[in-house]
mmCIF file with all atom_site columns, C-alpha atoms in Angstrom:
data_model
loop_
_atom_site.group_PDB
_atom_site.id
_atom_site.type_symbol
_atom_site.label_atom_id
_atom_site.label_alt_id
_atom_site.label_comp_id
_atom_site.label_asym_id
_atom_site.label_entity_id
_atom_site.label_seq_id
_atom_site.pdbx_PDB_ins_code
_atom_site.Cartn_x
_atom_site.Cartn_y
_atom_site.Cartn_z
_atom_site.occupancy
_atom_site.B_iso_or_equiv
_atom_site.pdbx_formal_charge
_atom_site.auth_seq_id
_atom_site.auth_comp_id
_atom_site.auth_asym_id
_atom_site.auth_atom_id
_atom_site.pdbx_PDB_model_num
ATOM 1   C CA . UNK C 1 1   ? -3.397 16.201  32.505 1.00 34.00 ? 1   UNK C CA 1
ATOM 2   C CA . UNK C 1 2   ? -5.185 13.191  34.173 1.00 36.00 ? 2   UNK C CA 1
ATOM 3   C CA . UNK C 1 3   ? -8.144 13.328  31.949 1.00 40.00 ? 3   UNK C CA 1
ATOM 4   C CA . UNK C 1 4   ? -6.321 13.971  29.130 1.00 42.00 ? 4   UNK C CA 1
ATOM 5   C CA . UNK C 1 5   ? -4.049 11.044  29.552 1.00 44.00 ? 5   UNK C CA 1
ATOM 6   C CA . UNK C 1 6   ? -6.560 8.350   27.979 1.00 46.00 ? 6   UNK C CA 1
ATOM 7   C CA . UNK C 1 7   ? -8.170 11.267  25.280 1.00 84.00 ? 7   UNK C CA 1
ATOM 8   C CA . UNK C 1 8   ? -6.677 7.733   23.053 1.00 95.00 ? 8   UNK C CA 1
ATOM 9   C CA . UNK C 1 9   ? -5.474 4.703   24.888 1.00 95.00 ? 9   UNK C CA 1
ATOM 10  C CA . UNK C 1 10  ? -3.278 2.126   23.807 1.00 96.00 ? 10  UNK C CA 1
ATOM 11  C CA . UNK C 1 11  ? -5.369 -0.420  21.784 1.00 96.00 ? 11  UNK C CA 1
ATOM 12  C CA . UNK C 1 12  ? -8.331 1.593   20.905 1.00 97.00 ? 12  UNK C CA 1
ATOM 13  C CA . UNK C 1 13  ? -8.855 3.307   16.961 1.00 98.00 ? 13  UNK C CA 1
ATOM 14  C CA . UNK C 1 14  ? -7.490 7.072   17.112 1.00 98.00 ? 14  UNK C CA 1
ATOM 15  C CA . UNK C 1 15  ? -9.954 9.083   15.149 1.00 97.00 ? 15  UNK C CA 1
ATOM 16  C CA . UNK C 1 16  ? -9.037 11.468  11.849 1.00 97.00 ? 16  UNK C CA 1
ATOM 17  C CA . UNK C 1 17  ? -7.308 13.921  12.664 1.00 98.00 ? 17  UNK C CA 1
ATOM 18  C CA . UNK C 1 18  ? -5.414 16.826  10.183 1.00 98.00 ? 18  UNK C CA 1
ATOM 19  C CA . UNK C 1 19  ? -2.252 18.739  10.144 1.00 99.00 ? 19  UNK C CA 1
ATOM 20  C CA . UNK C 1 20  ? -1.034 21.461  8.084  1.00 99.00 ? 20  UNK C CA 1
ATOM 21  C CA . UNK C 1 21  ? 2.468  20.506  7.920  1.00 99.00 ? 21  UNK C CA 1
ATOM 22  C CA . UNK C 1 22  ? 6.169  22.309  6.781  1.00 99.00 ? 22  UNK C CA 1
ATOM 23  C CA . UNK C 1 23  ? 7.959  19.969  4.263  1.00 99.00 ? 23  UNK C CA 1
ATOM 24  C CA . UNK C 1 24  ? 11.292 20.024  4.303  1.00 98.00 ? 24  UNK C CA 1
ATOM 25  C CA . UNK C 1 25  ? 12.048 18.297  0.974  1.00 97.00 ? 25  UNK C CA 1
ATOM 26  C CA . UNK C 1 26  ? 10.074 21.215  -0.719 1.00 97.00 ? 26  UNK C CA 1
ATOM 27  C CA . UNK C 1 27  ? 10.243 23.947  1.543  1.00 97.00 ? 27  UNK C CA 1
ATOM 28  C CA . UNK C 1 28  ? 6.673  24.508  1.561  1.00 98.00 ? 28  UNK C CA 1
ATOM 29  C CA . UNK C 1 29  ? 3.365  23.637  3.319  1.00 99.00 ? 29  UNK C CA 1
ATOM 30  C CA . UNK C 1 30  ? 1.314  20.943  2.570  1.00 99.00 ? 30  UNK C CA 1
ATOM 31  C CA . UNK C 1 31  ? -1.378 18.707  5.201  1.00 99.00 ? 31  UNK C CA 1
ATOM 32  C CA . UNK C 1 32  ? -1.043 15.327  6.939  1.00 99.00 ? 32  UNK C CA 1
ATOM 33  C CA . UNK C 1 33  ? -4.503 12.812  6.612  1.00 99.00 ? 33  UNK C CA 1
ATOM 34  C CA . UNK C 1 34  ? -4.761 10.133  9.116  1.00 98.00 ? 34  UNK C CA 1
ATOM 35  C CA . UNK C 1 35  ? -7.644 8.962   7.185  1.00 98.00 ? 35  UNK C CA 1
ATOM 36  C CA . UNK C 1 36  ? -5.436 8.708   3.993  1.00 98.00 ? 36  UNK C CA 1
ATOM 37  C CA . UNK C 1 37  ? -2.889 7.239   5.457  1.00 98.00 ? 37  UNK C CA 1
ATOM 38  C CA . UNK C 1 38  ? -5.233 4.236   6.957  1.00 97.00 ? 38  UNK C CA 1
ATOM 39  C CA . UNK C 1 39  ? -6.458 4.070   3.205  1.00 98.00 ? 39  UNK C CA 1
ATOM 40  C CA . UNK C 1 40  ? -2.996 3.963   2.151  1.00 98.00 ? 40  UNK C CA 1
ATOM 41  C CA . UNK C 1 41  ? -2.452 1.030   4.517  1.00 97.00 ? 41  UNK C CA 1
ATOM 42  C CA . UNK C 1 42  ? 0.402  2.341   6.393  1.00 98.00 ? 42  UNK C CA 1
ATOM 43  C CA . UNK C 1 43  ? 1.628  2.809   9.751  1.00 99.00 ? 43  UNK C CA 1
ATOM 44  C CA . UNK C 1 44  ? 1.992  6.234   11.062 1.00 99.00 ? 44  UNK C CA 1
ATOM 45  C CA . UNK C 1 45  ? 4.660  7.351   14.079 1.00 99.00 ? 45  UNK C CA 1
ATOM 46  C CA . UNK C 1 46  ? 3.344  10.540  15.665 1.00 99.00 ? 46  UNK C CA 1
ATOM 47  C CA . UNK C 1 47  ? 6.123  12.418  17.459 1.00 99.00 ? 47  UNK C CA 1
ATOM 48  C CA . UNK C 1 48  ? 5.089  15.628  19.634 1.00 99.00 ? 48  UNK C CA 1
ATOM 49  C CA . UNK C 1 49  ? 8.174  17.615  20.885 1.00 99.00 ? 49  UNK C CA 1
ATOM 50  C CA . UNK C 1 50  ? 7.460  21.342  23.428 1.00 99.00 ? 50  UNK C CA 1
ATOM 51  C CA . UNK C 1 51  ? 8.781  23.608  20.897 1.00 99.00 ? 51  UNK C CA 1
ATOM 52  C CA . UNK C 1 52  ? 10.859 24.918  18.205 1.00 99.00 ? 52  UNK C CA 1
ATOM 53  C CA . UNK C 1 53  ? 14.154 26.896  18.506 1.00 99.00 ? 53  UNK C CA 1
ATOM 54  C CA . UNK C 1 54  ? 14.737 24.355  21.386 1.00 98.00 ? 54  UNK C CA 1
ATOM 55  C CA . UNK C 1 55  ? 17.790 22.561  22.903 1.00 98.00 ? 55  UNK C CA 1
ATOM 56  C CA . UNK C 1 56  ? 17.083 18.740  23.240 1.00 98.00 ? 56  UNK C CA 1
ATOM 57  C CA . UNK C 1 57  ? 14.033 19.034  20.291 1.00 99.00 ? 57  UNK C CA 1
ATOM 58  C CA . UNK C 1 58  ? 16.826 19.353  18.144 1.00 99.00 ? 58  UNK C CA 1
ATOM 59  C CA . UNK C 1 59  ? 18.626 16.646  19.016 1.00 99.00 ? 59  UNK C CA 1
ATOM 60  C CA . UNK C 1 60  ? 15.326 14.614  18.586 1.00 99.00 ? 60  UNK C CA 1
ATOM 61  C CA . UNK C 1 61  ? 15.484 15.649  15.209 1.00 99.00 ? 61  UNK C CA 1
ATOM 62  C CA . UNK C 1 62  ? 18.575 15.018  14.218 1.00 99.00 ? 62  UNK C CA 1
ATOM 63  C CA . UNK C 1 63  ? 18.516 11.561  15.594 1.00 99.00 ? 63  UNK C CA 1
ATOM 64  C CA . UNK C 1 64  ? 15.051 10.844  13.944 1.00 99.00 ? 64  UNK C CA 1
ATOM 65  C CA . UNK C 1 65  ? 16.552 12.234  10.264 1.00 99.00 ? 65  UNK C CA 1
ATOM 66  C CA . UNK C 1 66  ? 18.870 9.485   10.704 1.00 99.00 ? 66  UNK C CA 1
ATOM 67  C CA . UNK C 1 67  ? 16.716 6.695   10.682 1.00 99.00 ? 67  UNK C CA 1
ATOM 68  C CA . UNK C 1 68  ? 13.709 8.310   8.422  1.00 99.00 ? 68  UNK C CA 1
ATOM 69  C CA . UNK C 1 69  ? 14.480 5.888   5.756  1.00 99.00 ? 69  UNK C CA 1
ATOM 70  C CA . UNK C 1 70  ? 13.933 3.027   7.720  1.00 98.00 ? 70  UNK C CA 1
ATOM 71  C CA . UNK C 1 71  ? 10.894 4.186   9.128  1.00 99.00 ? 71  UNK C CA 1
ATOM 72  C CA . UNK C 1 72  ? 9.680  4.390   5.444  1.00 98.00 ? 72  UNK C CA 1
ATOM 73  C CA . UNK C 1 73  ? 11.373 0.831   4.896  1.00 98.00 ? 73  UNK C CA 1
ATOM 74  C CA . UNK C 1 74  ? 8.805  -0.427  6.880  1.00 98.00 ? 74  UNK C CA 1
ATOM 75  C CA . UNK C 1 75  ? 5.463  1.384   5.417  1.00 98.00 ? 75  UNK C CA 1
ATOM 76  C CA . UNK C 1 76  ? 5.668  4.318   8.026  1.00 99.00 ? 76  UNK C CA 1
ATOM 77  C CA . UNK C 1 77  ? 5.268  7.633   7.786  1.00 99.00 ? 77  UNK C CA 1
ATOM 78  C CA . UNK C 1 78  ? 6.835  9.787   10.622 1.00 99.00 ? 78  UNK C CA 1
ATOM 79  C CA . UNK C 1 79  ? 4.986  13.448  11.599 1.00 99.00 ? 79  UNK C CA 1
ATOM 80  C CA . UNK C 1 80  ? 6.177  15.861  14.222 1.00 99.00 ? 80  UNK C CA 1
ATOM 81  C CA . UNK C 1 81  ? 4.113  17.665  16.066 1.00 99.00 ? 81  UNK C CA 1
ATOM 82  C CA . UNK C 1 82  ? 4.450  20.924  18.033 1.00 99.00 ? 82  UNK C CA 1
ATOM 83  C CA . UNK C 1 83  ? 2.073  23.830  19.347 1.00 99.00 ? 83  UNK C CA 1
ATOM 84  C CA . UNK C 1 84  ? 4.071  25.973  16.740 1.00 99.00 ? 84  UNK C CA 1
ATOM 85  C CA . UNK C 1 85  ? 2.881  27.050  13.711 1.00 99.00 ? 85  UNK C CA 1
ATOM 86  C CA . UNK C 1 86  ? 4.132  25.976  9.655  1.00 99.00 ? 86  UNK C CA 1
ATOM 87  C CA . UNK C 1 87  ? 5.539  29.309  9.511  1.00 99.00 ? 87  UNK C CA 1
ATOM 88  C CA . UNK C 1 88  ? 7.986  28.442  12.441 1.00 99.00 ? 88  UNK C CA 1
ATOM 89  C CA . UNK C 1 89  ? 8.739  25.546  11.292 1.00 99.00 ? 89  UNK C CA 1
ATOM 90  C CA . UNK C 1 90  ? 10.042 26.159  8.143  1.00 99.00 ? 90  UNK C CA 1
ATOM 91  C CA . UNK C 1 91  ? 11.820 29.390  9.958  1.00 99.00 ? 91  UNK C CA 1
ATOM 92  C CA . UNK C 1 92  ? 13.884 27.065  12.277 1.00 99.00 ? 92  UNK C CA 1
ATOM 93  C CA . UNK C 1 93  ? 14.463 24.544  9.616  1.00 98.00 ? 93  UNK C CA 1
ATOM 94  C CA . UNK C 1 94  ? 15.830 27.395  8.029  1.00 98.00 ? 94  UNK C CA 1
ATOM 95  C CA . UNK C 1 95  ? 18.293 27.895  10.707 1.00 98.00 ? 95  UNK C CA 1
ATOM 96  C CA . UNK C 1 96  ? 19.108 24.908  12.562 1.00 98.00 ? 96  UNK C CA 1
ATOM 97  C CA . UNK C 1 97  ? 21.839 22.506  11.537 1.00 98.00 ? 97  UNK C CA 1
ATOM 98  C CA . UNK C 1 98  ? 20.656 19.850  13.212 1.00 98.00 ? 98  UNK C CA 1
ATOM 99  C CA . UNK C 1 99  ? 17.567 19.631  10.998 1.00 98.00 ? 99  UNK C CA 1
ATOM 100 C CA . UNK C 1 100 ? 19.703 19.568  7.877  1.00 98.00 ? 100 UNK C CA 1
ATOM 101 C CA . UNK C 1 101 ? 18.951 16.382  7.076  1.00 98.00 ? 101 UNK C CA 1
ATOM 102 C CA . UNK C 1 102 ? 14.918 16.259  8.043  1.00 98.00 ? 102 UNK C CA 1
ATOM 103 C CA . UNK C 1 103 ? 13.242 14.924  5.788  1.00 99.00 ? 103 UNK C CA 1
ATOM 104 C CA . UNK C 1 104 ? 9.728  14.050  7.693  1.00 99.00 ? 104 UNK C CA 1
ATOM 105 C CA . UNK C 1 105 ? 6.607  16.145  7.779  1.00 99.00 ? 105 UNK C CA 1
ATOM 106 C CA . UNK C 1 106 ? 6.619  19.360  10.781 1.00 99.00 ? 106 UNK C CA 1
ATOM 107 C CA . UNK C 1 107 ? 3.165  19.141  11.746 1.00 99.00 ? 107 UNK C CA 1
ATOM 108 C CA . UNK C 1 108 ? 1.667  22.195  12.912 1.00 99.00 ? 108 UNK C CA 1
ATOM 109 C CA . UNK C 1 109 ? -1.043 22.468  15.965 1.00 99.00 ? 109 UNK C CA 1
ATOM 110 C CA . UNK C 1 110 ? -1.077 25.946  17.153 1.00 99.00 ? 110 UNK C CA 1
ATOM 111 C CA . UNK C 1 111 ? -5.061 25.485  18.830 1.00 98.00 ? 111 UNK C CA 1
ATOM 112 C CA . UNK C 1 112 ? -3.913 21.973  20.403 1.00 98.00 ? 112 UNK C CA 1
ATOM 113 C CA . UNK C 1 113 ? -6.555 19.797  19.469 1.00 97.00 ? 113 UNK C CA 1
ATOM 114 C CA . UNK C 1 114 ? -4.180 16.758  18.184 1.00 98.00 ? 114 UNK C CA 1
ATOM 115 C CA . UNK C 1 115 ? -2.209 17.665  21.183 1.00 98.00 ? 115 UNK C CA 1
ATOM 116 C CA . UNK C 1 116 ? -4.869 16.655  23.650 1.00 97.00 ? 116 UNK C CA 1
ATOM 117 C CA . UNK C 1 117 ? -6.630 14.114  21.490 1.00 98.00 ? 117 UNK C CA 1
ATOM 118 C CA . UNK C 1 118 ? -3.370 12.421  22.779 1.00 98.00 ? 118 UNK C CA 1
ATOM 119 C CA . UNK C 1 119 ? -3.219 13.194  25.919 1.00 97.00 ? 119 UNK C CA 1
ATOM 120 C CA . UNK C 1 120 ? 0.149  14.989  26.098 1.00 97.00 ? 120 UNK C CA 1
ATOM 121 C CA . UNK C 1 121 ? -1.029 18.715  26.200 1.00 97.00 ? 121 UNK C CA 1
ATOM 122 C CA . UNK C 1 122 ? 0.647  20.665  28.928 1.00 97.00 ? 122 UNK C CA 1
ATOM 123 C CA . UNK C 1 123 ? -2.425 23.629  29.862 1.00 96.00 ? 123 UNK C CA 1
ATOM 124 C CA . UNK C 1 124 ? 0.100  25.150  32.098 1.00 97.00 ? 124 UNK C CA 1
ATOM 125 C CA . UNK C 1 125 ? 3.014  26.373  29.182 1.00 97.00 ? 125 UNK C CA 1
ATOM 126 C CA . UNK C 1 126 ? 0.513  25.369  26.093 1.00 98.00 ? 126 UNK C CA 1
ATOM 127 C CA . UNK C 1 127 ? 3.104  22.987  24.780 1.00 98.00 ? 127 UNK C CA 1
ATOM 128 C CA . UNK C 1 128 ? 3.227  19.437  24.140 1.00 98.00 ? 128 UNK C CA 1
ATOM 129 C CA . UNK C 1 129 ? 5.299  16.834  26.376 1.00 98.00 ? 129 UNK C CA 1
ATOM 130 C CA . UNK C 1 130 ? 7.415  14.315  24.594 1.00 98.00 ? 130 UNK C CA 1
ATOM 131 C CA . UNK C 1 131 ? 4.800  11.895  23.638 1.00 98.00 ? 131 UNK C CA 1
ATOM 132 C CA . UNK C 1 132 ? 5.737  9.262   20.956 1.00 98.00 ? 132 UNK C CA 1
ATOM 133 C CA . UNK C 1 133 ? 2.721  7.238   19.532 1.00 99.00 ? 133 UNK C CA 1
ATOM 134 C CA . UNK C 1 134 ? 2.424  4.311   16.826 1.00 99.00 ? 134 UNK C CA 1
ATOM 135 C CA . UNK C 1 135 ? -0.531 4.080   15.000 1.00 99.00 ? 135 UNK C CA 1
ATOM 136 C CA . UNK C 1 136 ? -1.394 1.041   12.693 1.00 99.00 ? 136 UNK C CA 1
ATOM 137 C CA . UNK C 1 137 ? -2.582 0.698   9.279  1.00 98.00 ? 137 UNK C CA 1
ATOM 138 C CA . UNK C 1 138 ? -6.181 0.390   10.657 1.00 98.00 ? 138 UNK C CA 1
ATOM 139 C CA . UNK C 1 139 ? -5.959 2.882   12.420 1.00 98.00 ? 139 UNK C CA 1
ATOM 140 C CA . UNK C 1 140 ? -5.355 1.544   16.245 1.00 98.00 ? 140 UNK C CA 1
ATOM 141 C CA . UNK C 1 141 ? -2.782 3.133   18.765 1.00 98.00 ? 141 UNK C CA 1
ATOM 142 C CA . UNK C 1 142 ? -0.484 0.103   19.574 1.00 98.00 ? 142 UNK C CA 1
ATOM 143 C CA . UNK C 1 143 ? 2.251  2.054   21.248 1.00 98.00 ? 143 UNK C CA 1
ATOM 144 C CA . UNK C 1 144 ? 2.724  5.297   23.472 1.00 98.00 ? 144 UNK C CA 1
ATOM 145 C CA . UNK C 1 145 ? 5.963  6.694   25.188 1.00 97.00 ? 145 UNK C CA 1
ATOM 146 C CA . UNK C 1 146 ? 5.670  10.168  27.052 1.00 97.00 ? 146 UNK C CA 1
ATOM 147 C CA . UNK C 1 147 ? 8.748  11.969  28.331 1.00 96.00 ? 147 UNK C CA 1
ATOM 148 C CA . UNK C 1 148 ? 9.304  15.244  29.996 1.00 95.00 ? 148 UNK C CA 1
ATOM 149 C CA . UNK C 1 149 ? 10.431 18.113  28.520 1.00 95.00 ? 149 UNK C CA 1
ATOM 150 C CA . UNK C 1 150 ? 14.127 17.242  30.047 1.00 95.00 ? 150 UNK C CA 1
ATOM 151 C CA . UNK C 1 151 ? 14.695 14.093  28.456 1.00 96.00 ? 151 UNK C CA 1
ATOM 152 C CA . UNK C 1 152 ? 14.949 13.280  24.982 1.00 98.00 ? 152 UNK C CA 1
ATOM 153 C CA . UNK C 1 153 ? 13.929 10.244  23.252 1.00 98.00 ? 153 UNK C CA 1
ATOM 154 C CA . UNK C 1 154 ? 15.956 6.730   22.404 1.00 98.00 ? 154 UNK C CA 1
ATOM 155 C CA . UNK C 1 155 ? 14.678 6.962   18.469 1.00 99.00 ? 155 UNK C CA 1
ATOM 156 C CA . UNK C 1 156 ? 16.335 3.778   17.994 1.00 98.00 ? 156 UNK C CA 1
ATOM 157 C CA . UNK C 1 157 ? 13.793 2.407   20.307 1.00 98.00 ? 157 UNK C CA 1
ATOM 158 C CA . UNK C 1 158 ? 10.628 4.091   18.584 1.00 99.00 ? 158 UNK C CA 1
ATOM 159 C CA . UNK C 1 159 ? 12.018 2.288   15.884 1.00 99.00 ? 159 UNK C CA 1
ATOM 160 C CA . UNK C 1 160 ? 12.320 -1.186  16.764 1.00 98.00 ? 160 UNK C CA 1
ATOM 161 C CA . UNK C 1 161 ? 8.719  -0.993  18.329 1.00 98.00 ? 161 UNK C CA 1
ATOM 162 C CA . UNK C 1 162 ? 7.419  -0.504  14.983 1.00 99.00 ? 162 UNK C CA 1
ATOM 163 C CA . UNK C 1 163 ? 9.620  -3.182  13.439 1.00 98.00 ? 163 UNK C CA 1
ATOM 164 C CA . UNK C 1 164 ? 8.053  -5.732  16.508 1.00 98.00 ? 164 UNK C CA 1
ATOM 165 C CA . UNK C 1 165 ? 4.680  -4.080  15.475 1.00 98.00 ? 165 UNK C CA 1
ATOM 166 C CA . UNK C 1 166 ? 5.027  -4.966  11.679 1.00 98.00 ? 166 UNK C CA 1
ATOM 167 C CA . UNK C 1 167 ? 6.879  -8.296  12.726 1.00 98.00 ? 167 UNK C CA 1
ATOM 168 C CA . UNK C 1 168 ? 3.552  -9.321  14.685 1.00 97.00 ? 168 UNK C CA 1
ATOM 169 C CA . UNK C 1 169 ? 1.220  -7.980  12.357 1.00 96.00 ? 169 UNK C CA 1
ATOM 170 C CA . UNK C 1 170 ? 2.101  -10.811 9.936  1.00 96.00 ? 170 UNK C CA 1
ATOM 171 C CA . UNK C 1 171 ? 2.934  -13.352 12.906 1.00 96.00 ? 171 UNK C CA 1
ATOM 172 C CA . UNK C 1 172 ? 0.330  -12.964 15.250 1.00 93.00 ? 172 UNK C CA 1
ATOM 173 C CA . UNK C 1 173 ? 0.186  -15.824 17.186 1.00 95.00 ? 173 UNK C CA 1
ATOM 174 C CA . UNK C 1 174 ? 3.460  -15.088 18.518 1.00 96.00 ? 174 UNK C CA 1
ATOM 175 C CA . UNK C 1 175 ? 5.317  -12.037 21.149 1.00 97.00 ? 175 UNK C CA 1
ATOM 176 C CA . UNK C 1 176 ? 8.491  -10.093 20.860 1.00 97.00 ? 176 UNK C CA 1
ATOM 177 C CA . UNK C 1 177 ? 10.381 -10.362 23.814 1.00 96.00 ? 177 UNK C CA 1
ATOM 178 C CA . UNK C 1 178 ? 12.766 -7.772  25.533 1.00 96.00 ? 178 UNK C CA 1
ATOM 179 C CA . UNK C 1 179 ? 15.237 -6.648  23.716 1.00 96.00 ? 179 UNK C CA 1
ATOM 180 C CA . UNK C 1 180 ? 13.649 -8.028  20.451 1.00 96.00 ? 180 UNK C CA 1
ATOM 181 C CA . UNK C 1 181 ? 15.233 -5.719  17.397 1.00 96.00 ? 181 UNK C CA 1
ATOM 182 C CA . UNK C 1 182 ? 14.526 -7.573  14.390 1.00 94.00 ? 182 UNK C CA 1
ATOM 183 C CA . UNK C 1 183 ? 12.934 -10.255 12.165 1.00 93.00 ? 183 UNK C CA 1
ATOM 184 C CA . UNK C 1 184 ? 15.182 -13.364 12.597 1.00 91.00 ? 184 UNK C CA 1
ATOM 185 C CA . UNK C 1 185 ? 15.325 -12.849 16.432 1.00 94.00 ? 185 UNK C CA 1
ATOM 186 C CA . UNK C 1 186 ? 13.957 -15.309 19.311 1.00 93.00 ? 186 UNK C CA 1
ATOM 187 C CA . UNK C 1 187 ? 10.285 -14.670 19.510 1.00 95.00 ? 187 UNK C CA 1
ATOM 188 C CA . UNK C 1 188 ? 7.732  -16.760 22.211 1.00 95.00 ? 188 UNK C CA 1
ATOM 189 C CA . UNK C 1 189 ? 4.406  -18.592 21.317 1.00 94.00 ? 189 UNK C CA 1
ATOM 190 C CA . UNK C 1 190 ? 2.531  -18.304 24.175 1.00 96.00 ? 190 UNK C CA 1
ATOM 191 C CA . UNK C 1 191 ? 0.658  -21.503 24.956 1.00 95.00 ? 191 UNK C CA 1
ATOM 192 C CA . UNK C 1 192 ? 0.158  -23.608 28.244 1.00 96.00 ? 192 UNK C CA 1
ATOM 193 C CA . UNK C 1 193 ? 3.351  -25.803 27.538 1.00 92.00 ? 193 UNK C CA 1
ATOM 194 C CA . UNK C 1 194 ? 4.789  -21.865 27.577 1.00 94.00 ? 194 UNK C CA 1
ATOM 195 C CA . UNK C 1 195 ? 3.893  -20.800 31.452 1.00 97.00 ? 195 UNK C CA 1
ATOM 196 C CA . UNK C 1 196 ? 6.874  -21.522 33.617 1.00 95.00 ? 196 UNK C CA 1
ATOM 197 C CA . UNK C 1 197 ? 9.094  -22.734 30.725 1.00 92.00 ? 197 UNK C CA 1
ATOM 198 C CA . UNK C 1 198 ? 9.984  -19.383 29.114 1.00 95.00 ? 198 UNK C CA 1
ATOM 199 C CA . UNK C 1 199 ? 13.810 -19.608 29.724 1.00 94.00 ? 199 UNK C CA 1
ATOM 200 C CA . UNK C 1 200 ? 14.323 -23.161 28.451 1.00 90.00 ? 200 UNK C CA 1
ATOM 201 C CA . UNK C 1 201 ? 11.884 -21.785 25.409 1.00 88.00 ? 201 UNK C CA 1
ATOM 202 C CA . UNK C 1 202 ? 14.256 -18.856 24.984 1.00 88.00 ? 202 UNK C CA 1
ATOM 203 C CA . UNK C 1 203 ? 17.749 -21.601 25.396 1.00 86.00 ? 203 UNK C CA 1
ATOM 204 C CA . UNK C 1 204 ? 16.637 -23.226 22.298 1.00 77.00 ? 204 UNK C CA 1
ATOM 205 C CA . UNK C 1 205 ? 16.308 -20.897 19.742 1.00 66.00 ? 205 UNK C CA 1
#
């Protein structure tokens, strides 16, 4: 996994890459473009979970259905990603409650190319770890989160990294600090007058 793990590091432009992908809202197939989606000027959340017919994937899903619309609120598009193929996909849509209300694109990568291109292919099982990976309009990996296969993922939190993401895209000068959720919130300039001062600068906002 070592040499895997910077295949795409944070901050540097993740090539094209292709997915056939299982589409819930039509129950058919149909192909994710990174390149058309930098055309299309929009962010792009990559999600990789181990595998279908799984315990805690499920729960992953269910808790990113809920929040799909905001995603898309904020010009994203949101693709999962497994070692599984369309065909099982659309099988365990098929029969899994918890996907009931999935509305997001099942990516497909049965040969694990994507899979390594971002670092999170396991060679041992042939399945991908938890990896969760924001990509921005031009194309750069800003964020990356990689879990074991034990522990699912705060969505919640995916989520409010691409709101800070969006927020600094248009305010670049400034930083998000911890805990920052939303536009309207206490952000930091940093500056010289900054280092040292950063809890009075927090007080008065």
């Amino acid at each position: 996994m070592s040499d895997q793990a910077c295949s795409v590091c944070v901050g540097q432009v993740v090539p094209d890459f292709k997915l056939t992908t299982f589409l819930p809202t039509e129950g058919g197939f149909g192909e994710f473009d990174l390149g058309a989606a930098r055309k299309a000027k929009q962010w792009t959340a990559v999600v990789f979970y181990p595998a279908d017919f799984t315990f805690v994937c499920a729960t992953e899903f269910a808790a990113l259905a809920e929040l799909y619309a905001e995603f898309k609120k904020n010009k994203c598009e949101v693709v999962t990603v497994s070692t599984d193929t369309q065909f099982t996909h659309l099988a365990w849509a098929r029969e899994e409650k918890e996907l009931a209300k999935a509305e997001f694109p099942m990516g497909a990568d049965p040969t694990g190319k994507v899979t390594r291109l971002f670092g999170v292919y396991d060679e041992g099982s042939g399945l991908a770890l938890r990896g969760s990976f924001l990509i921005s309009p031009e194309g750069k990996l800003t964020n990356a989160e990689v879990n074991f296969y034990n522990v699912g993922r705060n969505m919640q939190e995916l989520l409010r990294k691409l709101k800070a993401n969006v927020y600094l895209a248009k305010n670049g000068e400034q930083a998000c600090p911890a805990n920052w959720k939303q536009a309207g919130d206490a952000t930091l300039t940093p500056s010289a007058k900054l280092v040292g001062r950063v809890h009075d600068a927090l007080k008065k906002k």
